[in-house]
């Protein structure tokens, strides 16, 4: 059986940019995406479910997975590990479902290293867009303020370099539309479509 | 003034695939795209307008433009030239508007050579998708029929190689949605967005 594989989409961006808001709004509209379920060593809380909220594992097991390179990314927060298990992502993709991961910038860079075939979307603060407009119609602000903003903007633009797409979060609905367009168009990429067809022909010629 | 440049989108595919139908349905929905106006040596007909239906030029002028490489593509049909003037495309893009060109495969390959920064979309007949399904659940058709279809499919898949995207035209509305998603997502490509921001910073640092 020849099926289209799913695609891993990673949404990231500077803290405070609104990644969580965009992700929630996206999941209200799009039921075809599978949100990536993280693995953690923290205790299960009342009402939480294994394989729904998190995969709950012991510290020993988690550290074994780190050593075996079985996590696409991980980090430690207040004494607990959190990470993205490779097998869960790969099984979901193999079943033809897209996986969606929302994560901070350091985590996204780890995923990129471990899973470069993912599609990486940078959510950019409107401040950068505003900065652009402000510089264009400049002369209304102090030199210091502009210099500070330029410095922050430069750092942000450097962060973008690891990503495939940049979506400006000036409006949640517009940002969601753009992410959905990226998901749809990535499935039309010639490399992906041609691979499927070529597989069909190979199978037939054997 | 720093503005986002438009993008040239080229929709092509085998004859009979429904390029014109998809283009018309797209233009009913999307008013932000500028349809590429062709240049021709044929006479203006009643009701036609210069720079609306075509740019009308003499044979002498057209051949001069061919020699000066001022056409992104051209062809001769029943004694008249038809082509896509480079200056019209470039001026429209410079004004920040996307240009949309629907054209047969030979023309698309010429455009690709002369304007590789365009985005090339291959409209694929559902027969290829059907072929895939048929091969998967095979055994219901004669070997000859399958062999013929495979041969045609191989030729089509080779044609795809010059394109960035493949859209299967199994349903006009779905195909239009996909083309619109491609247009939207291409504007979010990191290379394009980052270039704009970098220009802003360069301007400020001078």
CSV table of C-alpha atoms in Angstrom, one decimal:
chain,number,residue,atom,x,y,z
A,1,UNK,CA,0.0,0.0,0.0
A,2,UNK,CA,1.5,3.3,-1.0
A,3,UNK,CA,0.4,6.3,1.1
A,4,UNK,CA,1.4,9.8,1.4
A,5,UNK,CA,3.5,10.4,4.5
A,6,UNK,CA,2.6,13.1,6.9
A,7,UNK,CA,4.8,16.2,7.4
A,8,UNK,CA,6.2,17.5,10.7
A,9,UNK,CA,5.4,21.3,11.1
A,10,UNK,CA,7.3,23.2,13.8
A,11,UNK,CA,5.9,26.6,14.9
A,12,UNK,CA,8.4,28.6,16.9
A,13,UNK,CA,9.4,32.2,17.6
A,14,UNK,CA,10.6,34.6,20.3
A,15,UNK,CA,8.9,34.3,23.7
A,16,UNK,CA,5.8,36.5,24.0
A,17,UNK,CA,5.1,36.4,20.2
A,18,UNK,CA,1.8,34.5,20.7
A,19,UNK,CA,2.8,30.9,19.6
A,20,UNK,CA,0.3,29.3,22.0
A,21,UNK,CA,-2.6,31.6,20.9
A,22,UNK,CA,-1.9,30.9,17.2
A,23,UNK,CA,-1.6,27.1,17.9
A,24,UNK,CA,-4.9,27.0,19.8
A,25,UNK,CA,-6.7,29.0,17.1
A,26,UNK,CA,-5.3,26.7,14.5
A,27,UNK,CA,-6.5,23.6,16.2
A,28,UNK,CA,-10.0,25.0,16.5
A,29,UNK,CA,-10.1,25.2,12.7
A,30,UNK,CA,-7.9,22.3,11.6
A,31,UNK,CA,-8.7,18.8,12.7
A,32,UNK,CA,-6.4,17.1,10.3
A,33,UNK,CA,-3.2,18.0,12.3
A,34,UNK,CA,-2.0,15.9,15.2
A,35,UNK,CA,-0.6,17.9,18.0
A,36,UNK,CA,2.8,16.5,19.1
A,37,UNK,CA,2.5,14.9,22.5
A,38,UNK,CA,5.5,15.6,24.8
A,39,UNK,CA,7.2,13.2,27.1
A,40,UNK,CA,7.8,14.3,30.7
A,41,UNK,CA,9.2,13.1,34.0
A,42,UNK,CA,6.8,15.2,36.0
A,43,UNK,CA,3.9,13.5,37.9
A,44,UNK,CA,0.6,13.1,36.3
A,45,UNK,CA,-1.9,15.6,37.6
A,46,UNK,CA,-5.6,14.9,38.4
A,47,UNK,CA,-7.5,14.7,35.2
A,48,UNK,CA,-4.5,14.2,32.9
A,49,UNK,CA,-4.1,11.1,30.7
A,50,UNK,CA,-1.2,9.1,29.5
A,51,UNK,CA,-0.7,9.7,25.7
A,52,UNK,CA,-3.2,12.5,25.7
A,53,UNK,CA,-1.6,15.2,27.9
A,54,UNK,CA,1.9,13.7,28.1
A,55,UNK,CA,3.7,10.5,27.9
A,56,UNK,CA,4.8,10.1,31.6
A,57,UNK,CA,8.1,8.4,32.1
A,58,UNK,CA,10.6,7.9,34.9
A,59,UNK,CA,13.7,10.0,35.0
A,60,UNK,CA,15.8,6.8,34.4
A,61,UNK,CA,13.8,6.0,31.2
A,62,UNK,CA,13.9,9.6,30.0
A,63,UNK,CA,17.7,9.7,30.4
A,64,UNK,CA,18.0,6.4,28.6
A,65,UNK,CA,16.1,7.9,25.7
A,66,UNK,CA,18.4,11.0,25.7
A,67,UNK,CA,21.4,8.7,25.4
A,68,UNK,CA,19.8,6.7,22.6
A,69,UNK,CA,19.0,9.8,20.7
A,70,UNK,CA,15.3,9.0,20.8
A,71,UNK,CA,14.2,12.6,21.5
A,72,UNK,CA,13.9,15.2,18.8
A,73,UNK,CA,14.4,17.8,21.5
A,74,UNK,CA,14.3,18.0,25.2
A,75,UNK,CA,14.9,20.5,28.1
A,76,UNK,CA,14.8,20.5,31.8
A,77,UNK,CA,12.4,22.9,33.6
A,78,UNK,CA,12.3,23.1,37.5
A,79,UNK,CA,13.7,19.7,37.9
A,80,UNK,CA,11.7,17.8,35.3
A,81,UNK,CA,12.4,16.8,31.8
A,82,UNK,CA,10.2,17.6,28.8
A,83,UNK,CA,10.8,16.4,25.4
A,84,UNK,CA,9.5,15.2,22.0
A,85,UNK,CA,9.8,11.5,21.4
A,86,UNK,CA,11.0,10.6,18.0
A,87,UNK,CA,9.0,7.3,17.7
A,88,UNK,CA,5.7,9.1,18.3
A,89,UNK,CA,6.4,11.6,15.6
A,90,UNK,CA,7.6,9.0,13.1
A,91,UNK,CA,4.7,6.6,13.7
A,92,UNK,CA,2.2,9.4,13.3
A,93,UNK,CA,3.8,10.6,10.1
A,94,UNK,CA,4.0,7.0,8.7
A,95,UNK,CA,0.3,6.7,9.3
A,96,UNK,CA,-0.2,9.7,6.9
A,97,UNK,CA,-1.0,12.3,9.5
A,98,UNK,CA,0.8,15.7,9.8
A,99,UNK,CA,2.3,16.4,13.2
A,100,UNK,CA,2.3,19.9,14.6
A,101,UNK,CA,4.8,21.0,17.2
A,102,UNK,CA,4.7,24.4,18.9
A,103,UNK,CA,8.0,25.1,20.8
A,104,UNK,CA,10.4,27.8,21.8
A,105,UNK,CA,13.4,28.7,19.7
A,106,UNK,CA,16.0,26.5,21.3
A,107,UNK,CA,13.8,23.5,21.1
A,108,UNK,CA,13.1,24.2,17.4
A,109,UNK,CA,16.8,24.3,16.6
A,110,UNK,CA,17.2,20.9,18.3
A,111,UNK,CA,14.4,19.5,16.2
A,112,UNK,CA,15.9,20.9,13.1
A,113,UNK,CA,19.2,19.2,13.8
A,114,UNK,CA,17.5,15.8,14.6
A,115,UNK,CA,14.7,16.0,12.0
A,116,UNK,CA,15.8,18.3,9.2
A,117,UNK,CA,12.9,17.1,6.9
A,118,UNK,CA,10.5,19.0,9.1
A,119,UNK,CA,9.0,22.3,8.0
A,120,UNK,CA,10.0,25.2,10.3
A,121,UNK,CA,7.7,28.2,10.7
A,122,UNK,CA,8.9,31.3,12.5
A,123,UNK,CA,6.2,33.4,14.1
A,124,UNK,CA,7.5,36.9,14.0
A,125,UNK,CA,6.3,39.7,16.3
A,126,UNK,CA,4.5,42.6,14.6
A,127,UNK,CA,7.0,44.9,16.2
A,128,UNK,CA,9.5,43.9,13.5
A,129,UNK,CA,7.0,44.8,10.8
A,130,UNK,CA,6.2,48.0,12.7
A,131,UNK,CA,9.9,48.7,12.9
A,132,UNK,CA,10.1,48.4,9.2
A,133,UNK,CA,7.2,50.9,8.7
A,134,UNK,CA,8.7,53.2,11.3
A,135,UNK,CA,12.0,53.3,9.7
A,136,UNK,CA,10.5,54.0,6.3
A,137,UNK,CA,8.6,57.0,7.7
A,138,UNK,CA,11.3,57.9,10.2
A,139,UNK,CA,12.2,61.0,12.0
A,140,UNK,CA,9.6,60.8,14.8
A,141,UNK,CA,11.6,58.9,17.4
A,142,UNK,CA,14.8,59.3,19.4
A,143,UNK,CA,18.0,57.8,17.9
A,144,UNK,CA,18.5,55.7,21.0
A,145,UNK,CA,15.1,54.1,20.8
A,146,UNK,CA,15.6,53.3,17.1
A,147,UNK,CA,19.1,51.9,17.8
A,148,UNK,CA,17.7,49.6,20.5
A,149,UNK,CA,14.9,48.3,18.3
A,150,UNK,CA,17.4,47.8,15.4
A,151,UNK,CA,19.6,45.7,17.7
A,152,UNK,CA,16.6,43.5,18.8
A,153,UNK,CA,15.5,43.2,15.2
A,154,UNK,CA,18.9,42.1,14.0
A,155,UNK,CA,18.9,39.3,16.6
A,156,UNK,CA,15.5,38.2,15.5
A,157,UNK,CA,16.4,38.2,11.9
A,158,UNK,CA,19.4,36.0,12.6
A,159,UNK,CA,17.1,33.5,14.4
A,160,UNK,CA,14.9,33.3,11.3
A,161,UNK,CA,17.7,31.9,9.2
A,162,UNK,CA,17.0,28.3,10.4
A,163,UNK,CA,13.4,28.5,9.3
A,164,UNK,CA,11.6,27.8,6.1
A,165,UNK,CA,8.8,30.3,6.5
A,166,UNK,CA,8.1,33.5,8.5
A,167,UNK,CA,4.6,34.4,9.5
A,168,UNK,CA,4.1,37.8,11.0
A,169,UNK,CA,1.6,37.6,14.0
A,170,UNK,CA,-0.1,41.0,13.5
A,171,UNK,CA,-3.5,39.3,13.6
A,172,UNK,CA,-4.2,35.8,14.9
A,173,UNK,CA,-6.7,34.8,12.2
A,174,UNK,CA,-4.4,36.0,9.5
A,175,UNK,CA,-1.5,34.1,11.0
A,176,UNK,CA,-3.6,30.9,11.3
A,177,UNK,CA,-4.6,31.3,7.6
A,178,UNK,CA,-1.0,31.6,6.6
A,179,UNK,CA,0.0,28.5,8.6
A,180,UNK,CA,-2.8,26.6,7.0
A,181,UNK,CA,-1.7,27.7,3.6
A,182,UNK,CA,1.8,26.5,4.4
A,183,UNK,CA,0.5,23.1,5.4
A,184,UNK,CA,-1.6,22.8,2.2
A,185,UNK,CA,1.1,24.0,-0.1
A,186,UNK,CA,3.8,21.8,1.4
A,187,UNK,CA,1.7,18.8,0.4
A,188,UNK,CA,1.8,20.1,-3.2
A,189,UNK,CA,5.6,20.4,-3.3
A,190,UNK,CA,6.9,18.6,-6.4
A,191,UNK,CA,9.5,16.6,-4.5
A,192,UNK,CA,6.9,15.0,-2.3
A,193,UNK,CA,4.3,14.4,-5.0
A,194,UNK,CA,6.9,13.1,-7.5
A,195,UNK,CA,8.3,10.6,-4.9
A,196,UNK,CA,4.9,9.1,-4.5
A,197,UNK,CA,4.4,8.7,-8.2
A,198,UNK,CA,7.8,7.3,-8.7
A,199,UNK,CA,7.2,4.7,-6.0
A,200,UNK,CA,4.1,3.6,-7.8
A,201,UNK,CA,6.0,3.1,-11.0
A,202,UNK,CA,8.9,1.3,-9.3
A,203,UNK,CA,6.4,-1.1,-7.6
A,204,UNK,CA,4.8,-1.8,-11.0
A,205,UNK,CA,8.1,-2.4,-12.8
A,206,UNK,CA,9.5,-4.9,-10.3
B,1,UNK,CA,10.3,53.2,0.2
B,2,UNK,CA,10.7,49.5,0.8
B,3,UNK,CA,8.0,47.4,-0.6
B,4,UNK,CA,7.5,43.7,-1.0
B,5,UNK,CA,8.0,42.6,-4.7
B,6,UNK,CA,5.3,40.5,-6.4
B,7,UNK,CA,5.9,36.9,-7.4
B,8,UNK,CA,5.4,35.4,-10.9
B,9,UNK,CA,3.3,32.3,-10.7
B,10,UNK,CA,3.2,30.0,-13.7
B,11,UNK,CA,0.4,27.4,-14.0
B,12,UNK,CA,1.0,24.7,-16.6
B,13,UNK,CA,0.4,21.1,-17.3
B,14,UNK,CA,-0.5,18.7,-20.1
B,15,UNK,CA,-3.1,19.7,-22.7
B,16,UNK,CA,-6.6,18.9,-21.6
B,17,UNK,CA,-5.8,18.9,-17.9
B,18,UNK,CA,-8.1,21.9,-17.3
B,19,UNK,CA,-5.6,24.8,-16.9
B,20,UNK,CA,-8.0,27.4,-18.3
B,21,UNK,CA,-10.9,26.2,-16.1
B,22,UNK,CA,-8.7,26.4,-13.0
B,23,UNK,CA,-7.4,29.8,-14.0
B,24,UNK,CA,-10.9,31.2,-14.6
B,25,UNK,CA,-12.2,29.9,-11.2
B,26,UNK,CA,-9.1,31.3,-9.5
B,27,UNK,CA,-9.6,34.8,-10.9
B,28,UNK,CA,-13.3,34.7,-9.8
B,29,UNK,CA,-12.1,34.3,-6.2
B,30,UNK,CA,-8.8,36.1,-6.2
B,31,UNK,CA,-8.6,39.7,-7.2
B,32,UNK,CA,-5.0,40.3,-6.0
B,33,UNK,CA,-3.4,38.5,-8.8
B,34,UNK,CA,-2.7,40.2,-12.1
B,35,UNK,CA,-3.2,38.0,-15.1
B,36,UNK,CA,-0.2,38.2,-17.5
B,37,UNK,CA,-1.2,40.0,-20.7
B,38,UNK,CA,0.3,38.5,-23.8
B,39,UNK,CA,1.8,40.3,-26.8
B,40,UNK,CA,0.6,39.3,-30.3
B,41,UNK,CA,1.0,40.1,-33.9
B,42,UNK,CA,-2.5,39.2,-34.8
B,43,UNK,CA,-5.0,41.9,-35.6
B,44,UNK,CA,-7.1,43.5,-32.9
B,45,UNK,CA,-10.7,42.1,-33.1
B,46,UNK,CA,-13.9,44.1,-32.5
B,47,UNK,CA,-14.3,44.8,-28.8
B,48,UNK,CA,-10.7,44.0,-27.9
B,49,UNK,CA,-8.5,46.6,-26.2
B,50,UNK,CA,-4.7,47.2,-26.2
B,51,UNK,CA,-3.1,46.3,-22.9
B,52,UNK,CA,-6.3,44.5,-21.8
B,53,UNK,CA,-6.8,41.6,-24.1
B,54,UNK,CA,-3.3,41.8,-25.7
B,55,UNK,CA,-0.5,44.1,-26.5
B,56,UNK,CA,-0.8,44.4,-30.3
B,57,UNK,CA,2.5,44.8,-32.1
B,58,UNK,CA,3.8,44.5,-35.7
B,59,UNK,CA,5.7,41.4,-36.8
B,60,UNK,CA,8.8,43.5,-37.2
B,61,UNK,CA,8.6,44.8,-33.6
B,62,UNK,CA,7.9,41.4,-32.2
B,63,UNK,CA,10.9,39.9,-34.0
B,64,UNK,CA,13.0,42.7,-32.6
B,65,UNK,CA,11.9,41.8,-29.1
B,66,UNK,CA,12.7,38.2,-29.7
B,67,UNK,CA,16.2,39.2,-30.8
B,68,UNK,CA,16.6,41.4,-27.7
B,69,UNK,CA,15.5,38.6,-25.4
B,70,UNK,CA,12.6,40.8,-24.2
B,71,UNK,CA,10.1,37.9,-24.2
B,72,UNK,CA,9.9,35.4,-21.4
B,73,UNK,CA,8.4,32.9,-23.9
B,74,UNK,CA,6.9,33.0,-27.3
B,75,UNK,CA,5.4,30.7,-30.0
B,76,UNK,CA,3.9,31.0,-33.4
B,77,UNK,CA,0.4,29.8,-34.1
B,78,UNK,CA,-1.2,29.9,-37.5
B,79,UNK,CA,1.1,32.6,-38.8
B,80,UNK,CA,1.0,34.9,-35.7
B,81,UNK,CA,3.3,35.3,-32.8
B,82,UNK,CA,2.1,35.2,-29.2
B,83,UNK,CA,4.4,35.8,-26.3
B,84,UNK,CA,4.9,37.2,-22.8
B,85,UNK,CA,6.7,40.5,-22.6
B,86,UNK,CA,9.4,40.7,-19.9
B,87,UNK,CA,8.9,44.4,-19.2
B,88,UNK,CA,5.2,44.0,-18.4
B,89,UNK,CA,5.9,41.2,-15.9
B,90,UNK,CA,8.8,43.0,-14.3
B,91,UNK,CA,6.9,46.3,-13.9
B,92,UNK,CA,3.9,44.6,-12.4
B,93,UNK,CA,6.1,42.7,-9.9
B,94,UNK,CA,8.1,45.8,-9.0
B,95,UNK,CA,4.7,47.5,-8.2
B,96,UNK,CA,4.2,44.7,-5.6
B,97,UNK,CA,1.6,42.8,-7.5
B,98,UNK,CA,1.8,39.0,-8.2
B,99,UNK,CA,1.6,38.0,-11.9
B,100,UNK,CA,-0.2,34.8,-12.9
B,101,UNK,CA,0.5,33.1,-16.2
B,102,UNK,CA,-1.4,30.1,-17.5
B,103,UNK,CA,0.5,28.4,-20.3
B,104,UNK,CA,1.2,25.1,-22.0
B,105,UNK,CA,4.3,23.1,-21.0
B,106,UNK,CA,6.7,24.2,-23.7
B,107,UNK,CA,6.0,27.9,-22.9
B,108,UNK,CA,6.4,27.2,-19.1
B,109,UNK,CA,9.9,25.7,-19.8
B,110,UNK,CA,10.9,28.8,-21.7
B,111,UNK,CA,9.7,31.0,-18.9
B,112,UNK,CA,11.6,28.9,-16.4
B,113,UNK,CA,14.8,29.4,-18.5
B,114,UNK,CA,14.3,33.2,-18.8
B,115,UNK,CA,12.8,33.8,-15.3
B,116,UNK,CA,13.9,31.1,-12.9
B,117,UNK,CA,12.8,33.1,-9.9
B,118,UNK,CA,9.1,32.4,-10.9
B,119,UNK,CA,7.1,29.8,-9.0
B,120,UNK,CA,6.1,26.9,-11.3
B,121,UNK,CA,2.9,24.9,-10.6
B,122,UNK,CA,2.2,21.7,-12.6
B,123,UNK,CA,-1.5,20.9,-12.9
B,124,UNK,CA,-1.7,17.1,-13.0
B,125,UNK,CA,-4.6,15.1,-14.5
B,126,UNK,CA,-6.5,13.0,-12.0
B,127,UNK,CA,-5.7,10.1,-14.3
B,128,UNK,CA,-2.3,9.9,-12.7
B,129,UNK,CA,-3.8,9.8,-9.3
B,130,UNK,CA,-6.3,7.2,-10.5
B,131,UNK,CA,-3.5,5.2,-12.0
B,132,UNK,CA,-1.8,5.2,-8.6
B,133,UNK,CA,-4.9,3.9,-7.0
B,134,UNK,CA,-5.5,1.4,-9.7
B,135,UNK,CA,-2.0,0.0,-9.4
B,136,UNK,CA,-2.4,-0.3,-5.7
B,137,UNK,CA,-5.6,-2.3,-6.1
B,138,UNK,CA,-4.5,-4.0,-9.3
B,139,UNK,CA,-5.4,-7.1,-11.1
B,140,UNK,CA,-8.6,-5.8,-12.7
B,141,UNK,CA,-7.2,-4.6,-16.0
B,142,UNK,CA,-5.4,-6.0,-19.0
B,143,UNK,CA,-1.6,-5.8,-18.9
B,144,UNK,CA,-1.5,-3.8,-22.2
B,145,UNK,CA,-3.7,-1.1,-20.8
B,146,UNK,CA,-1.7,-0.8,-17.6
B,147,UNK,CA,1.5,-0.7,-19.6
B,148,UNK,CA,0.2,2.1,-21.8
B,149,UNK,CA,-0.9,4.1,-18.8
B,150,UNK,CA,2.4,3.6,-17.1
B,151,UNK,CA,4.2,4.9,-20.2
B,152,UNK,CA,2.1,8.0,-20.3
B,153,UNK,CA,2.5,8.5,-16.5
B,154,UNK,CA,6.3,8.2,-16.8
B,155,UNK,CA,6.3,11.0,-19.4
B,156,UNK,CA,4.2,13.2,-17.2
B,157,UNK,CA,6.3,12.6,-14.2
B,158,UNK,CA,9.4,13.6,-16.2
B,159,UNK,CA,7.6,16.8,-17.2
B,160,UNK,CA,7.0,17.6,-13.5
B,161,UNK,CA,10.7,17.8,-12.7
B,162,UNK,CA,10.9,21.5,-13.8
B,163,UNK,CA,8.1,22.6,-11.4
B,164,UNK,CA,8.0,23.6,-7.8
B,165,UNK,CA,4.5,22.3,-7.0
B,166,UNK,CA,2.1,19.7,-8.4
B,167,UNK,CA,-1.6,20.2,-8.0
B,168,UNK,CA,-3.9,17.3,-8.9
B,169,UNK,CA,-6.9,18.6,-10.8
B,170,UNK,CA,-9.4,16.1,-9.5
B,171,UNK,CA,-11.8,18.9,-8.5
B,172,UNK,CA,-11.7,22.5,-9.7
B,173,UNK,CA,-12.4,24.1,-6.3
B,174,UNK,CA,-9.8,22.0,-4.5
B,175,UNK,CA,-7.3,22.8,-7.2
B,176,UNK,CA,-8.0,26.5,-6.8
B,177,UNK,CA,-7.7,26.3,-3.0
B,178,UNK,CA,-4.3,24.7,-3.4
B,179,UNK,CA,-3.1,27.3,-5.9
B,180,UNK,CA,-4.2,30.0,-3.5
B,181,UNK,CA,-2.4,28.3,-0.6
B,182,UNK,CA,0.7,28.2,-2.7
B,183,UNK,CA,0.5,31.9,-3.5
B,184,UNK,CA,0.0,32.7,0.2
B,185,UNK,CA,2.7,30.5,1.5
B,186,UNK,CA,5.3,31.6,-1.1
B,187,UNK,CA,4.9,35.1,0.4
B,188,UNK,CA,5.9,33.7,3.8
B,189,UNK,CA,9.0,32.0,2.5
B,190,UNK,CA,11.9,33.0,4.8
B,191,UNK,CA,14.2,34.0,2.0
B,192,UNK,CA,11.7,36.6,0.8
B,193,UNK,CA,10.7,37.9,4.2
B,194,UNK,CA,14.3,38.1,5.5
B,195,UNK,CA,15.4,40.0,2.4
B,196,UNK,CA,12.9,42.7,3.2
B,197,UNK,CA,14.0,43.0,6.8
B,198,UNK,CA,17.6,43.0,5.9
B,199,UNK,CA,17.0,45.8,3.4
B,200,UNK,CA,15.4,47.9,6.2
B,201,UNK,CA,18.4,47.4,8.4
B,202,UNK,CA,20.9,48.2,5.6
B,203,UNK,CA,19.0,51.4,4.8
B,204,UNK,CA,19.1,52.4,8.5
B,205,UNK,CA,22.8,51.7,8.9
B,206,UNK,CA,23.9,53.7,5.9
